[in-house]
Every structure is written in structure tokens, then in C-alpha cells.
Amino acid sequence: MPATPVDAEVTGPPVGRRLVLGLLGLGAVGMVVGSRVQDALGGAISAVQRADPTGVTALVPGGSGFQFYSVTDQEPTIDAGTYRLNVGGLVEAPRSFTLQDLAALPQTDLVRDFQCVTGWRVRAVPWSGVRLSDLLSQVSPSTGATALRLTSLDGAYTESLTLEQARRPDMLVATKMLGAAVTPDHGGPVRLYAAPMYGYKSLKWLGGIELVAAVQPGYWERRGYDVDAWIGRSNGRADAPV
Ligand SMILES: Nc1nc2c(c(=O)[nH]1)N[C@H]1C(S)=C(S)[C@@H](COP(=O)(O)O)O[C@H]1N2
Ligand SMILES: [Mo]
């Protein structure tokens, strides 16, 4: 999806297409017009890819079929030794998890498709990591907590889940993907994998999970995409005709 420079100006609940266009101008056009425009421009058109004269970075190396997405110009460099996943907010026992901490929690394997809202899909991807529900048990959400706010170490991307969604068994804090550690391009060392939802829910370079009292729509959701991104039950845009 195209990068937009105005994150700070976009707040509040999901907005309709006309308002998105008004707020964001050209940056939003690729998004609201949808996959055909993006395909014509060569697939995913992040600033990173536009900066690459070969254009082949639209596909992550390795032939997996994944496209590389980042709303920022640079992917963060994350050192495995100092990595921390900070989980706090409305919880009884806030905690920072190292990679070793995550590895010591029960591990879950899933094999599921990965589906981007713009149309591409990678079938039967193996994922492993810690169930979000298992991680949440470690910090004991308080009674007032109803939702999660997830933040990326890229400093720009955010996502949201209701606490109920986060407790599904197919929501994973993924440390492995495609049979190996999650690569930096794919959001390693730790990314979210929200199996029943479109790819924009699967936040890369996961750095923080904050338990909050109400859903705070994520990066693409503030630009008009559905907050509940169920594959097949959501067309990915809050305003699109039924
Ligand atoms: N931090 C961050 N996470 C992100 C994105 C992004 O731009 N930045 N894009 C999302 C979208 S729209 C998709 S489809 C997937 C793509 O994952 P991939 O780059 O591993 O193929 O990442 C999601 N998570
Ligand atoms: Mo996506």
C-alpha cells in the first residue's frame, strides 16, 4: 500500500472514502481505487519499492509469493539480543519479553493462508510462535481492558484488536514463518499473524502491545479500511458498497 505522509493528522474512528480522499489527496487514491491500480504500478508500491530502480523488491526474495510492504521508507534494524516486546497498559503485571522469554512460553504451530486485502494470497504458510492469548495470560488484563493497541518498531504502523479477537486461538505472536525465523523483511524478529483477518492486521516489527479501554483504529483503518478485517466477511474498506 502506498505510503502517506500525514499519519499525525489522521485520528479518530474509521472515515469514509470521500473524507479519506479529502484528507490525504493522492496518497489515498491507490488505496481506495484498489488493487487494479496497484497492479498497474507493479504490485505493492511502498516508498521503499519506488526507491528501488529494479522494481523487483515488490516480491520478498525466496520465491514465497509474499509482497513486501512497509509504510515507511526504511525497515527498522532490530538487534535480537536487545529486542523487547513491551506489554502493558491496562494489565495487572506489565512485562517486557525478550526473544528467550517468548521462546520459553508454549509454542503454537499454524498452517494458514496469508491474504492481503489488495488481492494477493500465499497459500498454506507455516507459522509458529506464542498465541496472543498465552501472552496475555502472562500479564493479566485488567477488568477495564477491552482492546489491544499494537505498535511497530518502524515508528509508524499501528494495529488494533478487540480483547475477544485477540484471545482467539488463531492469533499468533509469530517468531517463525515459512519454516525459519521471521526475516527482517517480513517483520522479524517478531510480527503478528492474525490468521482470520486480512494481512494489514498482521503488524510487522512488533514492539508493543498496550491494553486499552476502547479500540483505537490502526494505520490503514484510520484511512478507511475495516477495523474488523475478517477475510471473506469484510471487503477491507469501511465505506465500500456491499
Ligand atoms: N509495520 C508494518 N506492518 C505491516 C505493514 C506495514 O506496512 N508496516 N503492511 C501490512 C500489510 S497491508 C500486509 S499485506 C502485510 C504484508 O506482509 P509482508 O510484507 O511480510 O508480505 O504486512 C502488514 N503489516
Ligand atoms: Mo495488505
PDB file of C-alpha atoms and ligand atoms in Angstrom:
ATOM      1  CA  MET A   1       0.000   0.000   0.000  1.00  0.00           C
ATOM      2  CA  PRO A   2       1.281   3.481  -0.751  1.00  0.00           C
ATOM      3  CA  ALA A   3       2.959   5.471   1.952  1.00  0.00           C
ATOM      4  CA  THR A   4       1.151   8.534   3.186  1.00  0.00           C
ATOM      5  CA  PRO A   5       2.937  11.323   4.995  1.00  0.00           C
ATOM      6  CA  VAL A   6       0.141  12.559   7.193  1.00  0.00           C
ATOM      7  CA  ASP A   7      -0.281   9.977   9.916  1.00  0.00           C
ATOM      8  CA  ALA A   8      -0.339  12.558  12.670  1.00  0.00           C
ATOM      9  CA  GLU A   9      -3.316  14.312  11.106  1.00  0.00           C
ATOM     10  CA  VAL A  10      -5.401  11.195  10.815  1.00  0.00           C
ATOM     11  CA  THR A  11      -7.067  10.252  14.065  1.00  0.00           C
ATOM     12  CA  GLY A  12     -10.396   9.100  15.368  1.00  0.00           C
ATOM     13  CA  PRO A  13     -12.795   6.498  14.025  1.00  0.00           C
ATOM     14  CA  PRO A  14     -12.592   4.992  10.519  1.00  0.00           C
ATOM     15  CA  VAL A  15     -13.538   7.530   7.895  1.00  0.00           C
ATOM     16  CA  GLY A  16     -15.399   7.231   4.629  1.00  0.00           C
ATOM     17  CA  ARG A  17     -13.844   7.278   1.200  1.00  0.00           C
ATOM     18  CA  ARG A  18     -14.650  10.898   0.409  1.00  0.00           C
ATOM     19  CA  LEU A  19     -13.168  12.101   3.676  1.00  0.00           C
ATOM     20  CA  VAL A  20     -10.089   9.933   3.203  1.00  0.00           C
ATOM     21  CA  LEU A  21      -9.576  11.404  -0.231  1.00  0.00           C
ATOM     22  CA  GLY A  22     -10.078  14.881   1.101  1.00  0.00           C
ATOM     23  CA  LEU A  23      -7.614  14.361   3.904  1.00  0.00           C
ATOM     24  CA  LEU A  24      -4.919  12.516   2.083  1.00  0.00           C
ATOM     25  CA  GLY A  25      -5.122  13.515  -1.548  1.00  0.00           C
ATOM     26  CA  LEU A  26      -3.138  11.394  -3.951  1.00  0.00           C
ATOM     27  CA  GLY A  27      -1.682   9.123  -1.305  1.00  0.00           C
ATOM     28  CA  ALA A  28      -5.069   7.596  -0.731  1.00  0.00           C
ATOM     29  CA  VAL A  29      -6.040   7.164  -4.354  1.00  0.00           C
ATOM     30  CA  GLY A  30      -4.146   3.927  -4.844  1.00  0.00           C
ATOM     31  CA  MET A  31      -5.775   2.565  -1.750  1.00  0.00           C
ATOM     32  CA  VAL A  32      -9.366   3.462  -2.477  1.00  0.00           C
ATOM     33  CA  VAL A  33      -9.190   2.617  -6.172  1.00  0.00           C
ATOM     34  CA  GLY A  34      -7.764  -0.683  -5.130  1.00  0.00           C
ATOM     35  CA  SER A  35      -5.698  -3.500  -6.443  1.00  0.00           C
ATOM     36  CA  ARG A  36      -6.008  -2.794 -10.160  1.00  0.00           C
ATOM     37  CA  VAL A  37      -4.137   0.485  -9.835  1.00  0.00           C
ATOM     38  CA  GLN A  38      -1.536  -1.098  -7.600  1.00  0.00           C
ATOM     39  CA  ASP A  39      -1.096  -3.954 -10.075  1.00  0.00           C
ATOM     40  CA  ALA A  40      -0.637  -1.499 -12.904  1.00  0.00           C
ATOM     41  CA  LEU A  41       2.080   0.168 -10.902  1.00  0.00           C
ATOM     42  CA  GLY A  42       3.831  -3.135 -10.319  1.00  0.00           C
ATOM     43  CA  GLY A  43       2.295  -4.564  -7.194  1.00  0.00           C
ATOM     44  CA  ALA A  44       2.962  -3.167  -3.768  1.00  0.00           C
ATOM     45  CA  ILE A  45       4.095   0.418  -4.098  1.00  0.00           C
ATOM     46  CA  SER A  46       5.688   1.431  -0.861  1.00  0.00           C
ATOM     47  CA  ALA A  47       8.234   4.194  -0.834  1.00  0.00           C
ATOM     48  CA  VAL A  48      10.885   1.518  -0.381  1.00  0.00           C
ATOM     49  CA  GLN A  49       9.950  -0.111  -3.641  1.00  0.00           C
ATOM     50  CA  ARG A  50       9.660   3.130  -5.564  1.00  0.00           C
ATOM     51  CA  ALA A  51      13.195   3.904  -4.458  1.00  0.00           C
ATOM     52  CA  ASP A  52      14.441   0.640  -5.953  1.00  0.00           C
ATOM     53  CA  PRO A  53      15.194   1.096  -9.662  1.00  0.00           C
ATOM     54  CA  THR A  54      14.922  -2.613 -10.406  1.00  0.00           C
ATOM     55  CA  GLY A  55      11.392  -2.767  -9.069  1.00  0.00           C
ATOM     56  CA  VAL A  56      11.878  -6.384  -8.041  1.00  0.00           C
ATOM     57  CA  THR A  57      11.653  -5.688  -4.324  1.00  0.00           C
ATOM     58  CA  ALA A  58       7.891  -5.946  -4.759  1.00  0.00           C
ATOM     59  CA  LEU A  59       8.481  -9.613  -4.103  1.00  0.00           C
ATOM     60  CA  VAL A  60      10.309 -10.706  -1.000  1.00  0.00           C
ATOM     61  CA  PRO A  61      13.323 -12.817  -2.089  1.00  0.00           C
ATOM     62  CA  GLY A  62      12.912 -16.551  -1.841  1.00  0.00           C
ATOM     63  CA  GLY A  63      10.014 -17.045  -4.211  1.00  0.00           C
ATOM     64  CA  SER A  64       7.476 -17.374  -1.420  1.00  0.00           C
ATOM     65  CA  GLY A  65       4.921 -15.217  -3.214  1.00  0.00           C
ATOM     66  CA  PHE A  66       4.794 -12.617  -0.466  1.00  0.00           C
ATOM     67  CA  GLN A  67       4.954  -8.970  -1.387  1.00  0.00           C
ATOM     68  CA  PHE A  68       6.986  -6.660   0.774  1.00  0.00           C
ATOM     69  CA  TYR A  69       5.031  -3.902   2.473  1.00  0.00           C
ATOM     70  CA  SER A  70       6.204  -1.042   4.610  1.00  0.00           C
ATOM     71  CA  VAL A  71       4.549   2.311   5.092  1.00  0.00           C
ATOM     72  CA  THR A  72       7.916   3.793   5.988  1.00  0.00           C
ATOM     73  CA  ASP A  73      10.941   4.403   3.788  1.00  0.00           C
ATOM     74  CA  GLN A  74      13.236   2.170   5.819  1.00  0.00           C
ATOM     75  CA  GLU A  75      12.643  -1.049   7.631  1.00  0.00           C
ATOM     76  CA  PRO A  76      13.847  -0.929  11.222  1.00  0.00           C
ATOM     77  CA  THR A  77      17.080  -2.672  12.184  1.00  0.00           C
ATOM     78  CA  ILE A  78      16.341  -4.810  15.208  1.00  0.00           C
ATOM     79  CA  ASP A  79      19.024  -6.496  17.266  1.00  0.00           C
ATOM     80  CA  ALA A  80      17.901  -9.902  18.508  1.00  0.00           C
ATOM     81  CA  GLY A  81      19.907  -9.512  21.724  1.00  0.00           C
ATOM     82  CA  THR A  82      18.293  -6.285  22.838  1.00  0.00           C
ATOM     83  CA  TYR A  83      14.836  -6.891  21.355  1.00  0.00           C
ATOM     84  CA  ARG A  84      11.957  -6.430  23.802  1.00  0.00           C
ATOM     85  CA  LEU A  85       8.233  -6.878  23.372  1.00  0.00           C
ATOM     86  CA  ASN A  86       6.655  -4.485  25.855  1.00  0.00           C
ATOM     87  CA  VAL A  87       3.200  -5.469  27.047  1.00  0.00           C
ATOM     88  CA  GLY A  88       1.439  -3.005  29.315  1.00  0.00           C
ATOM     89  CA  GLY A  89      -1.421  -0.564  29.671  1.00  0.00           C
ATOM     90  CA  LEU A  90      -4.487  -1.898  31.469  1.00  0.00           C
ATOM     91  CA  VAL A  91      -2.849  -5.035  32.857  1.00  0.00           C
ATOM     92  CA  GLU A  92      -2.081  -6.307  36.350  1.00  0.00           C
ATOM     93  CA  ALA A  93       1.505  -7.292  35.544  1.00  0.00           C
ATOM     94  CA  PRO A  94       3.184  -5.310  32.731  1.00  0.00           C
ATOM     95  CA  ARG A  95       6.181  -7.102  31.261  1.00  0.00           C
ATOM     96  CA  SER A  96       8.960  -6.851  28.695  1.00  0.00           C
ATOM     97  CA  PHE A  97       9.605 -10.092  26.846  1.00  0.00           C
ATOM     98  CA  THR A  98      12.987 -10.922  25.359  1.00  0.00           C
ATOM     99  CA  LEU A  99      13.188 -13.417  22.498  1.00  0.00           C
ATOM    100  CA  GLN A 100      14.254 -16.020  25.062  1.00  0.00           C
ATOM    101  CA  ASP A 101      11.194 -15.202  27.181  1.00  0.00           C
ATOM    102  CA  LEU A 102       8.965 -15.732  24.152  1.00  0.00           C
ATOM    103  CA  ALA A 103      10.738 -18.994  23.286  1.00  0.00           C
ATOM    104  CA  ALA A 104      10.134 -20.234  26.836  1.00  0.00           C
ATOM    105  CA  LEU A 105       6.346 -19.809  26.542  1.00  0.00           C
ATOM    106  CA  PRO A 106       4.165 -22.540  24.964  1.00  0.00           C
ATOM    107  CA  GLN A 107       4.733 -22.612  21.197  1.00  0.00           C
ATOM    108  CA  THR A 108       1.921 -22.949  18.696  1.00  0.00           C
ATOM    109  CA  ASP A 109       2.199 -24.014  15.045  1.00  0.00           C
ATOM    110  CA  LEU A 110      -0.356 -22.995  12.445  1.00  0.00           C
ATOM    111  CA  VAL A 111      -0.551 -23.571   8.702  1.00  0.00           C
ATOM    112  CA  ARG A 112      -2.800 -20.953   7.120  1.00  0.00           C
ATOM    113  CA  ASP A 113      -3.108 -18.790   4.026  1.00  0.00           C
ATOM    114  CA  PHE A 114      -1.904 -15.194   4.088  1.00  0.00           C
ATOM    115  CA  GLN A 115      -4.281 -12.874   2.285  1.00  0.00           C
ATOM    116  CA  CYS A 116      -3.684  -9.185   1.552  1.00  0.00           C
ATOM    117  CA  VAL A 117      -6.747  -7.044   1.061  1.00  0.00           C
ATOM    118  CA  THR A 118      -5.386  -5.909  -2.326  1.00  0.00           C
ATOM    119  CA  GLY A 119      -5.846  -9.404  -3.692  1.00  0.00           C
ATOM    120  CA  TRP A 120      -2.654 -11.433  -3.413  1.00  0.00           C
ATOM    121  CA  ARG A 121      -2.600 -14.579  -1.356  1.00  0.00           C
ATOM    122  CA  VAL A 122       0.031 -17.062  -0.254  1.00  0.00           C
ATOM    123  CA  ARG A 123      -1.407 -20.475   0.472  1.00  0.00           C
ATOM    124  CA  ALA A 124      -0.598 -22.800   3.353  1.00  0.00           C
ATOM    125  CA  VAL A 125       2.076 -20.750   5.086  1.00  0.00           C
ATOM    126  CA  PRO A 126       3.610 -22.394   8.173  1.00  0.00           C
ATOM    127  CA  TRP A 127       3.704 -20.066  11.190  1.00  0.00           C
ATOM    128  CA  SER A 128       4.985 -20.597  14.737  1.00  0.00           C
ATOM    129  CA  GLY A 129       5.127 -18.548  17.868  1.00  0.00           C
ATOM    130  CA  VAL A 130       3.224 -17.702  21.001  1.00  0.00           C
ATOM    131  CA  ARG A 131      -0.525 -17.450  20.965  1.00  0.00           C
ATOM    132  CA  LEU A 132      -1.556 -13.903  21.743  1.00  0.00           C
ATOM    133  CA  SER A 133      -3.915 -15.395  24.343  1.00  0.00           C
ATOM    134  CA  ASP A 134      -0.992 -17.157  26.059  1.00  0.00           C
ATOM    135  CA  LEU A 135       0.982 -13.916  26.096  1.00  0.00           C
ATOM    136  CA  LEU A 136      -1.992 -12.033  27.547  1.00  0.00           C
ATOM    137  CA  SER A 137      -2.328 -14.588  30.343  1.00  0.00           C
ATOM    138  CA  GLN A 138       1.207 -13.648  31.385  1.00  0.00           C
ATOM    139  CA  VAL A 139       0.227 -10.010  32.009  1.00  0.00           C
ATOM    140  CA  SER A 140      -3.367 -10.467  33.291  1.00  0.00           C
ATOM    141  CA  PRO A 141      -5.528  -7.841  31.538  1.00  0.00           C
ATOM    142  CA  SER A 142      -7.450  -5.635  33.994  1.00  0.00           C
ATOM    143  CA  THR A 143     -11.242  -5.530  34.046  1.00  0.00           C
ATOM    144  CA  GLY A 144     -11.363  -2.259  32.112  1.00  0.00           C
ATOM    145  CA  ALA A 145      -9.322  -3.600  29.192  1.00  0.00           C
ATOM    146  CA  THR A 146     -11.385  -4.301  26.078  1.00  0.00           C
ATOM    147  CA  ALA A 147      -8.890  -3.905  23.244  1.00  0.00           C
ATOM    148  CA  LEU A 148      -5.254  -4.082  22.192  1.00  0.00           C
ATOM    149  CA  ARG A 149      -3.182  -1.373  20.581  1.00  0.00           C
ATOM    150  CA  LEU A 150      -0.196  -2.860  18.776  1.00  0.00           C
ATOM    151  CA  THR A 151       2.783  -0.767  17.785  1.00  0.00           C
ATOM    152  CA  SER A 152       5.597  -1.393  15.337  1.00  0.00           C
ATOM    153  CA  LEU A 153       9.258  -0.612  15.829  1.00  0.00           C
ATOM    154  CA  ASP A 154       9.069   1.164  12.453  1.00  0.00           C
ATOM    155  CA  GLY A 155       7.581   4.036  14.477  1.00  0.00           C
ATOM    156  CA  ALA A 156       4.589   4.493  12.182  1.00  0.00           C
ATOM    157  CA  TYR A 157       2.401   1.432  11.844  1.00  0.00           C
ATOM    158  CA  THR A 158      -0.217   0.540  14.429  1.00  0.00           C
ATOM    159  CA  GLU A 159      -2.953  -2.044  14.658  1.00  0.00           C
ATOM    160  CA  SER A 160      -5.901  -2.855  16.876  1.00  0.00           C
ATOM    161  CA  LEU A 161      -7.767  -5.929  18.026  1.00  0.00           C
ATOM    162  CA  THR A 162     -10.587  -6.347  20.485  1.00  0.00           C
ATOM    163  CA  LEU A 163      -9.575  -8.395  23.507  1.00  0.00           C
ATOM    164  CA  GLU A 164     -12.079 -11.028  22.405  1.00  0.00           C
ATOM    165  CA  GLN A 165     -10.456 -11.263  18.951  1.00  0.00           C
ATOM    166  CA  ALA A 166      -7.000 -11.343  20.497  1.00  0.00           C
ATOM    167  CA  ARG A 167      -7.968 -14.365  22.594  1.00  0.00           C
ATOM    168  CA  ARG A 168      -8.820 -16.487  19.541  1.00  0.00           C
ATOM    169  CA  PRO A 169      -6.516 -19.478  19.157  1.00  0.00           C
ATOM    170  CA  ASP A 170      -5.510 -18.397  15.626  1.00  0.00           C
ATOM    171  CA  MET A 171      -3.948 -15.074  16.669  1.00  0.00           C
ATOM    172  CA  LEU A 172      -0.186 -15.536  16.910  1.00  0.00           C
ATOM    173  CA  VAL A 173       2.805 -13.522  18.050  1.00  0.00           C
ATOM    174  CA  ALA A 174       4.928 -15.102  15.338  1.00  0.00           C
ATOM    175  CA  THR A 175       8.643 -15.719  15.629  1.00  0.00           C
ATOM    176  CA  LYS A 176       8.787 -18.243  12.785  1.00  0.00           C
ATOM    177  CA  MET A 177       7.286 -18.212   9.339  1.00  0.00           C
ATOM    178  CA  LEU A 178       7.918 -20.357   6.264  1.00  0.00           C
ATOM    179  CA  GLY A 179       9.939 -22.785   8.380  1.00  0.00           C
ATOM    180  CA  ALA A 180      12.527 -20.326   9.716  1.00  0.00           C
ATOM    181  CA  ALA A 181      12.886 -17.274  11.938  1.00  0.00           C
ATOM    182  CA  VAL A 182      10.776 -14.375  10.641  1.00  0.00           C
ATOM    183  CA  THR A 183      13.128 -12.411   8.376  1.00  0.00           C
ATOM    184  CA  PRO A 184      13.604  -8.640   8.733  1.00  0.00           C
ATOM    185  CA  ASP A 185      11.623  -8.046   5.522  1.00  0.00           C
ATOM    186  CA  HIS A 186       8.694  -9.974   6.944  1.00  0.00           C
ATOM    187  CA  GLY A 187       8.772  -8.071  10.236  1.00  0.00           C
ATOM    188  CA  GLY A 188      11.256 -10.120  12.234  1.00  0.00           C
ATOM    189  CA  PRO A 189      12.213 -10.934  14.815  1.00  0.00           C
ATOM    190  CA  VAL A 190       8.580 -10.752  15.924  1.00  0.00           C
ATOM    191  CA  ARG A 191       5.429  -9.958  13.969  1.00  0.00           C
ATOM    192  CA  LEU A 192       1.758 -10.550  14.490  1.00  0.00           C
ATOM    193  CA  TYR A 193      -0.069 -13.177  12.467  1.00  0.00           C
ATOM    194  CA  ALA A 194      -3.819 -12.617  12.592  1.00  0.00           C
ATOM    195  CA  ALA A 195      -4.908 -15.707  10.650  1.00  0.00           C
ATOM    196  CA  PRO A 196      -8.624 -14.972  10.180  1.00  0.00           C
ATOM    197  CA  MET A 197      -8.074 -11.392   9.041  1.00  0.00           C
ATOM    198  CA  TYR A 198      -6.584  -9.568   6.083  1.00  0.00           C
ATOM    199  CA  GLY A 199      -2.841  -9.020   6.030  1.00  0.00           C
ATOM    200  CA  TYR A 200      -2.914  -5.446   7.277  1.00  0.00           C
ATOM    201  CA  LYS A 201      -3.780  -6.805  10.736  1.00  0.00           C
ATOM    202  CA  SER A 202      -0.514  -8.784  10.785  1.00  0.00           C
ATOM    203  CA  LEU A 203       1.677  -5.963  12.063  1.00  0.00           C
ATOM    204  CA  LYS A 204       5.389  -6.333  11.344  1.00  0.00           C
ATOM    205  CA  TRP A 205       8.307  -5.480  13.688  1.00  0.00           C
ATOM    206  CA  LEU A 206       6.041  -5.824  16.731  1.00  0.00           C
ATOM    207  CA  GLY A 207       7.402  -3.796  19.632  1.00  0.00           C
ATOM    208  CA  GLY A 208       4.487  -3.017  21.910  1.00  0.00           C
ATOM    209  CA  ILE A 209       1.097  -4.267  22.974  1.00  0.00           C
ATOM    210  CA  GLU A 210      -0.966  -1.917  25.077  1.00  0.00           C
ATOM    211  CA  LEU A 211      -4.215  -2.989  26.663  1.00  0.00           C
ATOM    212  CA  VAL A 212      -6.718  -0.159  26.310  1.00  0.00           C
ATOM    213  CA  ALA A 213     -10.319   0.646  27.237  1.00  0.00           C
ATOM    214  CA  ALA A 214     -11.555   1.051  23.645  1.00  0.00           C
ATOM    215  CA  VAL A 215     -10.433   0.085  20.148  1.00  0.00           C
ATOM    216  CA  GLN A 216      -8.054   2.606  18.619  1.00  0.00           C
ATOM    217  CA  PRO A 217      -8.175   2.046  14.849  1.00  0.00           C
ATOM    218  CA  GLY A 218      -4.849   1.170  13.225  1.00  0.00           C
ATOM    219  CA  TYR A 219      -2.847   2.764  10.438  1.00  0.00           C
ATOM    220  CA  TRP A 220      -4.940   1.609   7.459  1.00  0.00           C
ATOM    221  CA  GLU A 221      -8.132   1.679   9.482  1.00  0.00           C
ATOM    222  CA  ARG A 222      -7.752   5.424  10.003  1.00  0.00           C
ATOM    223  CA  ARG A 223      -7.559   5.563   6.219  1.00  0.00           C
ATOM    224  CA  GLY A 224     -10.876   3.869   5.645  1.00  0.00           C
ATOM    225  CA  TYR A 225     -10.252   0.133   5.936  1.00  0.00           C
ATOM    226  CA  ASP A 226     -12.480  -2.003   8.147  1.00  0.00           C
ATOM    227  CA  VAL A 227     -11.407  -2.304  11.761  1.00  0.00           C
ATOM    228  CA  ASP A 228     -12.751  -5.862  11.784  1.00  0.00           C
ATOM    229  CA  ALA A 229     -10.845  -7.277   8.835  1.00  0.00           C
ATOM    230  CA  TRP A 230     -12.357 -10.778   8.630  1.00  0.00           C
ATOM    231  CA  ILE A 231     -11.324 -12.477   5.416  1.00  0.00           C
ATOM    232  CA  GLY A 232     -14.426 -13.016   3.308  1.00  0.00           C
ATOM    233  CA  ARG A 233     -16.714 -11.166   5.701  1.00  0.00           C
ATOM    234  CA  SER A 234     -15.062  -7.815   5.173  1.00  0.00           C
ATOM    235  CA  ASN A 235     -14.090  -6.269   1.910  1.00  0.00           C
ATOM    236  CA  GLY A 236     -11.402  -4.356   3.687  1.00  0.00           C
ATOM    237  CA  ARG A 237     -12.918  -0.912   3.291  1.00  0.00           C
ATOM    238  CA  ALA A 238     -15.348   0.590   5.708  1.00  0.00           C
ATOM    239  CA  ASP A 239     -17.173   2.540   3.009  1.00  0.00           C
ATOM    240  CA  ALA A 240     -17.254   0.157   0.048  1.00  0.00           C
ATOM    241  CA  PRO A 241     -20.643  -0.842  -1.390  1.00  0.00           C
ATOM    242  CA  VAL A 242     -21.971  -4.128  -0.080  1.00  0.00           C
TER     243      VAL A 242
HETATM  244  N1  LIG B   1       4.867  -2.431  10.281  1.00  0.00           N
HETATM  245  C1  LIG B   1       4.130  -2.776   9.215  1.00  0.00           C
HETATM  246  N2  LIG B   1       3.404  -3.912   9.266  1.00  0.00           N
HETATM  247  C2  LIG B   1       2.656  -4.274   8.200  1.00  0.00           C
HETATM  248  C3  LIG B   1       2.573  -3.478   7.042  1.00  0.00           C
HETATM  249  C4  LIG B   1       3.352  -2.286   7.006  1.00  0.00           C
HETATM  250  O1  LIG B   1       3.364  -1.536   6.016  1.00  0.00           O
HETATM  251  N3  LIG B   1       4.130  -1.968   8.111  1.00  0.00           N
HETATM  252  N4  LIG B   1       1.762  -3.840   5.989  1.00  0.00           N
HETATM  253  C5  LIG B   1       0.689  -4.805   6.282  1.00  0.00           C
HETATM  254  C6  LIG B   1       0.098  -5.361   5.086  1.00  0.00           C
HETATM  255  S1  LIG B   1      -1.030  -4.399   4.246  1.00  0.00           S
HETATM  256  C7  LIG B   1       0.368  -6.643   4.676  1.00  0.00           C
HETATM  257  S2  LIG B   1      -0.467  -7.385   3.408  1.00  0.00           S
HETATM  258  C8  LIG B   1       1.407  -7.456   5.332  1.00  0.00           C
HETATM  259  C9  LIG B   1       2.479  -7.867   4.332  1.00  0.00           C
HETATM  260  O2  LIG B   1       3.422  -8.695   4.952  1.00  0.00           O
HETATM  261  P1  LIG B   1       4.803  -8.983   4.214  1.00  0.00           P
HETATM  262  O3  LIG B   1       5.490  -7.674   3.978  1.00  0.00           O
HETATM  263  O4  LIG B   1       5.548  -9.911   5.126  1.00  0.00           O
HETATM  264  O5  LIG B   1       4.446  -9.655   2.911  1.00  0.00           O
HETATM  265  O6  LIG B   1       2.057  -6.751   6.397  1.00  0.00           O
HETATM  266  C10 LIG B   1       1.189  -5.928   7.168  1.00  0.00           C
HETATM  267  N5  LIG B   1       1.944  -5.434   8.291  1.00  0.00           N
HETATM  268 MO    MO B   2      -2.037  -5.829   2.741  1.00  0.00          MO
END
